[in-house]
Every structure is written in structure tokens, then in C-alpha cells.
PDB file of C-alpha atoms in Angstrom:
ATOM      1  CA  MET A  45       0.000   0.000   0.000  1.00 77.00           C
ATOM      2  CA  ALA A  46       1.026   3.597  -0.563  1.00 78.00           C
ATOM      3  CA  LEU A  47       3.488   5.064   1.909  1.00 86.00           C
ATOM      4  CA  LYS A  48       3.557   8.810   2.581  1.00 83.00           C
ATOM      5  CA  ILE A  49       6.822  10.344   3.767  1.00 83.00           C
ATOM      6  CA  GLY A  50       6.925  14.120   3.865  1.00 83.00           C
ATOM      7  CA  ASN A  51       5.500  15.468   0.621  1.00 83.00           C
ATOM      8  CA  LYS A  52       6.103  12.215  -1.302  1.00 86.00           C
ATOM      9  CA  ILE A  53       3.797   9.252  -1.753  1.00 88.00           C
ATOM     10  CA  TYR A  54       5.569   5.984  -2.585  1.00 91.00           C
ATOM     11  CA  LEU A  55       3.425   3.511  -4.505  1.00 92.00           C
ATOM     12  CA  CYS A  56       3.878  -0.237  -4.764  1.00 93.00           C
ATOM     13  CA  TRP A  57       2.877  -2.554  -7.600  1.00 94.00           C
ATOM     14  CA  ASP A  58      -0.396  -3.451  -5.861  1.00 95.00           C
ATOM     15  CA  ASP A  59      -1.318   0.256  -5.913  1.00 95.00           C
ATOM     16  CA  ILE A  60      -0.546   0.404  -9.634  1.00 95.00           C
ATOM     17  CA  ASN A  61      -2.638  -2.682 -10.368  1.00 96.00           C
ATOM     18  CA  ILE A  62      -5.614  -1.114  -8.575  1.00 96.00           C
ATOM     19  CA  LEU A  63      -5.202   2.195 -10.434  1.00 97.00           C
ATOM     20  CA  VAL A  64      -4.895   0.429 -13.810  1.00 97.00           C
ATOM     21  CA  GLU A  65      -7.951  -1.730 -13.096  1.00 97.00           C
ATOM     22  CA  ASP A  66      -9.968   1.352 -12.142  1.00 96.00           C
ATOM     23  CA  LEU A  67      -8.802   3.218 -15.248  1.00 97.00           C
ATOM     24  CA  CYS A  68      -9.649   0.273 -17.518  1.00 97.00           C
ATOM     25  CA  ASN A  69     -13.151   0.022 -16.039  1.00 97.00           C
ATOM     26  CA  THR A  70     -13.712   3.743 -16.627  1.00 97.00           C
ATOM     27  CA  ILE A  71     -12.482   3.467 -20.213  1.00 97.00           C
ATOM     28  CA  LYS A  72     -14.704   0.433 -20.920  1.00 96.00           C
ATOM     29  CA  GLN A  73     -17.776   2.140 -19.450  1.00 96.00           C
ATOM     30  CA  SER A  74     -17.168   5.282 -21.522  1.00 96.00           C
ATOM     31  CA  GLY A  75     -17.733   3.513 -24.825  1.00 93.00           C
ATOM     32  CA  ALA A  76     -14.765   5.402 -26.309  1.00 95.00           C
ATOM     33  CA  GLN A  77     -13.712   3.982 -29.683  1.00 95.00           C
ATOM     34  CA  ILE A  78     -10.060   3.387 -28.784  1.00 96.00           C
ATOM     35  CA  LYS A  79      -8.224   1.344 -31.415  1.00 96.00           C
ATOM     36  CA  SER A  80      -4.652   1.603 -30.106  1.00 97.00           C
ATOM     37  CA  ILE A  81      -2.672   2.632 -27.023  1.00 97.00           C
ATOM     38  CA  THR A  82       0.689   4.313 -26.567  1.00 95.00           C
ATOM     39  CA  GLY A  83       2.596   5.656 -23.579  1.00 94.00           C
ATOM     40  CA  ILE A  84       4.557   8.818 -22.952  1.00 91.00           C
ATOM     41  CA  GLU A  85       8.227   7.903 -22.681  1.00 87.00           C
ATOM     42  CA  ARG A  86       9.371   7.327 -19.135  1.00 81.00           C
ATOM     43  CA  GLY A  87       6.332   7.515 -16.863  1.00 89.00           C
ATOM     44  CA  GLY A  88       3.617   6.426 -19.271  1.00 93.00           C
ATOM     45  CA  LEU A  89       5.194   3.376 -20.875  1.00 94.00           C
ATOM     46  CA  ILE A  90       4.529   0.842 -18.140  1.00 95.00           C
ATOM     47  CA  PRO A  91       0.901   1.799 -17.414  1.00 97.00           C
ATOM     48  CA  ALA A  92       0.215   1.985 -21.170  1.00 97.00           C
ATOM     49  CA  VAL A  93       1.418  -1.579 -21.697  1.00 97.00           C
ATOM     50  CA  MET A  94      -0.585  -2.764 -18.677  1.00 97.00           C
ATOM     51  CA  ILE A  95      -3.737  -1.073 -20.021  1.00 98.00           C
ATOM     52  CA  SER A  96      -3.071  -2.442 -23.516  1.00 98.00           C
ATOM     53  CA  HIS A  97      -2.923  -5.996 -22.152  1.00 98.00           C
ATOM     54  CA  LYS A  98      -5.928  -5.598 -19.871  1.00 97.00           C
ATOM     55  CA  LEU A  99      -8.165  -4.073 -22.578  1.00 97.00           C
ATOM     56  CA  ASN A 100      -6.711  -6.265 -25.343  1.00 97.00           C
ATOM     57  CA  ILE A 101      -6.007  -3.189 -27.483  1.00 97.00           C
ATOM     58  CA  PRO A 102      -2.745  -3.064 -29.475  1.00 98.00           C
ATOM     59  CA  TYR A 103       0.187  -1.005 -28.228  1.00 97.00           C
ATOM     60  CA  VAL A 104       1.569   1.261 -30.983  1.00 95.00           C
ATOM     61  CA  THR A 105       4.243   3.891 -31.400  1.00 92.00           C
ATOM     62  CA  LYS A 106       2.377   6.013 -33.976  1.00 91.00           C
ATOM     63  CA  ILE A 107      -0.445   8.170 -32.603  1.00 92.00           C
ATOM     64  CA  ASN A 108      -3.677   8.555 -34.555  1.00 90.00           C
ATOM     65  CA  LYS A 109      -7.172   9.888 -33.809  1.00 90.00           C
ATOM     66  CA  ASN A 110      -8.256   6.671 -32.070  1.00 94.00           C
ATOM     67  CA  THR A 111      -5.108   6.255 -29.968  1.00 95.00           C
ATOM     68  CA  LEU A 112      -5.208   6.453 -26.188  1.00 96.00           C
ATOM     69  CA  VAL A 113      -2.093   8.291 -24.981  1.00 96.00           C
ATOM     70  CA  VAL A 114      -1.186   7.253 -21.424  1.00 96.00           C
ATOM     71  CA  ASP A 115       1.026   8.968 -18.851  1.00 95.00           C
ATOM     72  CA  ASP A 116       1.554   8.259 -15.170  1.00 95.00           C
ATOM     73  CA  ILE A 117       0.397  11.671 -13.924  1.00 93.00           C
ATOM     74  CA  CYS A 118      -1.084  14.866 -15.268  1.00 92.00           C
ATOM     75  CA  ASP A 119       0.886  17.242 -13.056  1.00 91.00           C
ATOM     76  CA  THR A 120       1.215  20.561 -14.917  1.00 90.00           C
ATOM     77  CA  GLY A 121      -0.717  19.326 -17.942  1.00 88.00           C
ATOM     78  CA  GLU A 122       2.032  20.366 -20.366  1.00 88.00           C
ATOM     79  CA  THR A 123       2.873  16.880 -21.637  1.00 85.00           C
ATOM     80  CA  LEU A 124      -0.646  15.835 -22.588  1.00 88.00           C
ATOM     81  CA  LYS A 125      -1.716  19.294 -23.738  1.00 86.00           C
ATOM     82  CA  ASN A 126       0.738  18.928 -26.615  1.00 81.00           C
ATOM     83  CA  MET A 127      -0.494  15.484 -27.712  1.00 79.00           C
ATOM     84  CA  VAL A 128      -2.383  15.112 -30.946  1.00 73.00           C
ATOM     85  CA  SER A 129      -4.617  12.136 -30.257  1.00 75.00           C
ATOM     86  CA  GLY A 130      -8.187  11.164 -29.706  1.00 85.00           C
ATOM     87  CA  PHE A 131      -7.901  10.229 -26.039  1.00 95.00           C
ATOM     88  CA  THR A 132      -5.664  10.768 -23.023  1.00 95.00           C
ATOM     89  CA  ALA A 133      -5.413   8.897 -19.724  1.00 97.00           C
ATOM     90  CA  THR A 134      -3.346   9.065 -16.547  1.00 96.00           C
ATOM     91  CA  LEU A 135      -3.141   7.173 -13.302  1.00 96.00           C
ATOM     92  CA  HIS A 136      -3.156  10.439 -11.327  1.00 95.00           C
ATOM     93  CA  TYR A 137      -4.474  13.931 -12.044  1.00 94.00           C
ATOM     94  CA  LYS A 138      -3.751  17.211 -10.277  1.00 93.00           C
ATOM     95  CA  PRO A 139      -6.675  19.647 -10.658  1.00 92.00           C
ATOM     96  CA  THR A 140      -4.204  22.545 -10.824  1.00 92.00           C
ATOM     97  CA  ALA A 141      -3.005  21.250 -14.216  1.00 92.00           C
ATOM     98  CA  SER A 142      -3.605  23.274 -17.387  1.00 91.00           C
ATOM     99  CA  PHE A 143      -5.107  20.179 -19.043  1.00 93.00           C
ATOM    100  CA  THR A 144      -7.589  17.536 -17.941  1.00 94.00           C
ATOM    101  CA  PRO A 145      -7.123  14.028 -19.376  1.00 95.00           C
ATOM    102  CA  ASP A 146     -10.147  12.216 -20.760  1.00 95.00           C
ATOM    103  CA  PHE A 147      -9.628   9.459 -18.209  1.00 97.00           C
ATOM    104  CA  TYR A 148      -7.788   9.268 -14.894  1.00 96.00           C
ATOM    105  CA  SER A 149      -7.896   6.963 -11.886  1.00 96.00           C
ATOM    106  CA  LYS A 150      -7.297   9.270  -8.961  1.00 94.00           C
ATOM    107  CA  GLU A 151      -7.153  12.981  -8.232  1.00 93.00           C
ATOM    108  CA  VAL A 152      -4.221  14.029  -6.058  1.00 91.00           C
ATOM    109  CA  SER A 153      -3.028  17.236  -4.436  1.00 88.00           C
ATOM    110  CA  THR A 154       0.481  18.671  -4.301  1.00 83.00           C
ATOM    111  CA  GLU A 155       2.264  15.487  -3.194  1.00 83.00           C
ATOM    112  CA  TRP A 156       5.055  14.112  -5.355  1.00 88.00           C
ATOM    113  CA  ILE A 157       4.128  10.589  -6.467  1.00 90.00           C
ATOM    114  CA  VAL A 158       6.973   8.051  -6.659  1.00 90.00           C
ATOM    115  CA  TYR A 159       5.995   5.096  -8.843  1.00 90.00           C
ATOM    116  CA  PRO A 160       7.551   1.643  -8.353  1.00 89.00           C
ATOM    117  CA  TRP A 161       9.437   1.933 -11.663  1.00 89.00           C
ATOM    118  CA  GLU A 162      11.188   5.085 -10.415  1.00 86.00           C
ATOM    119  CA  ARG A 163      14.113   5.472  -8.039  1.00 71.00           C
ATOM    120  CA  SER A 164      13.085   6.109  -4.451  1.00 66.00           C
ATOM    121  CA  ASP A 165      15.097   9.340  -4.454  1.00 66.00           C
ATOM    122  CA  SER A 166      13.420  10.591  -7.632  1.00 57.00           C
ATOM    123  CA  GLN A 167      13.278  14.319  -8.149  1.00 58.00           C
ATOM    124  CA  ALA A 168      10.715  16.456  -9.959  1.00 53.00           C
ATOM    125  CA  ILE A 169      11.970  16.377 -13.549  1.00 51.00           C
ATOM    126  CA  GLN A 170       9.660  17.790 -16.175  1.00 51.00           C
ATOM    127  CA  ASP A 171       9.692  15.502 -19.181  1.00 48.00           C
ATOM    128  CA  TYR A 172       6.992  17.187 -21.208  1.00 46.00           C
ATOM    129  CA  LEU A 173       7.514  17.902 -24.851  1.00 45.00           C
ATOM    130  CA  LYS A 174       8.738  21.323 -25.806  1.00 40.00           C
ATOM    131  CA  LYS A 175       7.287  23.008 -28.868  1.00 36.00           C
TER     132      LYS A 175
END
């Protein structure tokens, strides 16, 4: 289960499985016509592959209008705001972001989320695409 130390929340794989399951249920219930899935490099790759397997939708590297683009968190919103795709999804969403994904599992506040695929001493590094 998640462990909070200071302003960081450390997630384990069980937490990720729950978030992915919740996200997949939301996507299925939406009726969205998603034909492929891709992940933002670094944080979005692992959840994208997990979602691809769970929904039995192909993982691709080329984004089109029916592609679901997945990231781990919508923090500032800059990464997903620059995506040209039909759908976006994240495990976590901060309502202070400049963009709201189509689908997300959990709304969070200002805490820094450390995912199990990251180093425990991970720092806030913005990896969004620059125009």
C-alpha cells in the first residue's frame, strides 16, 4: 500500500494494479472507440502496456485519432496538452493542471508521487515535450 513520507507518496505494484484496473473500467464504461494505445516515454510506458494488455487493445508507437495516450500523472498538464490524439489517460491527475485528461484513476493534491518503476530518491523532472 502507498506510503507517505513528507510530501512524497511511494506507490507499490499493488497500488498500480488497482489504479490500472480502475482506469480500464472507466475506459470500458465510456464507450470510447479506442483502437490503439501508446505511452509517454518514461512515466507512461509501463501503465500503457498494462492497459493495452488488460483491454486487449494493441500497443503502438504512432499516434492517430483513435489512440489512447497514457502517462503516469497529469501534473502541470504540459505533456498531454501537446499530444495530438483522440484520447488521453493518466493514473493520477492534479486539478491545478492546465489540461484535464479524458480518463484518470485518482485525483491528487500537491504530493510528489513516486511510482515503483522510479528510483526512491526521484526528483521532480519535467519531461513534457517542448514546442
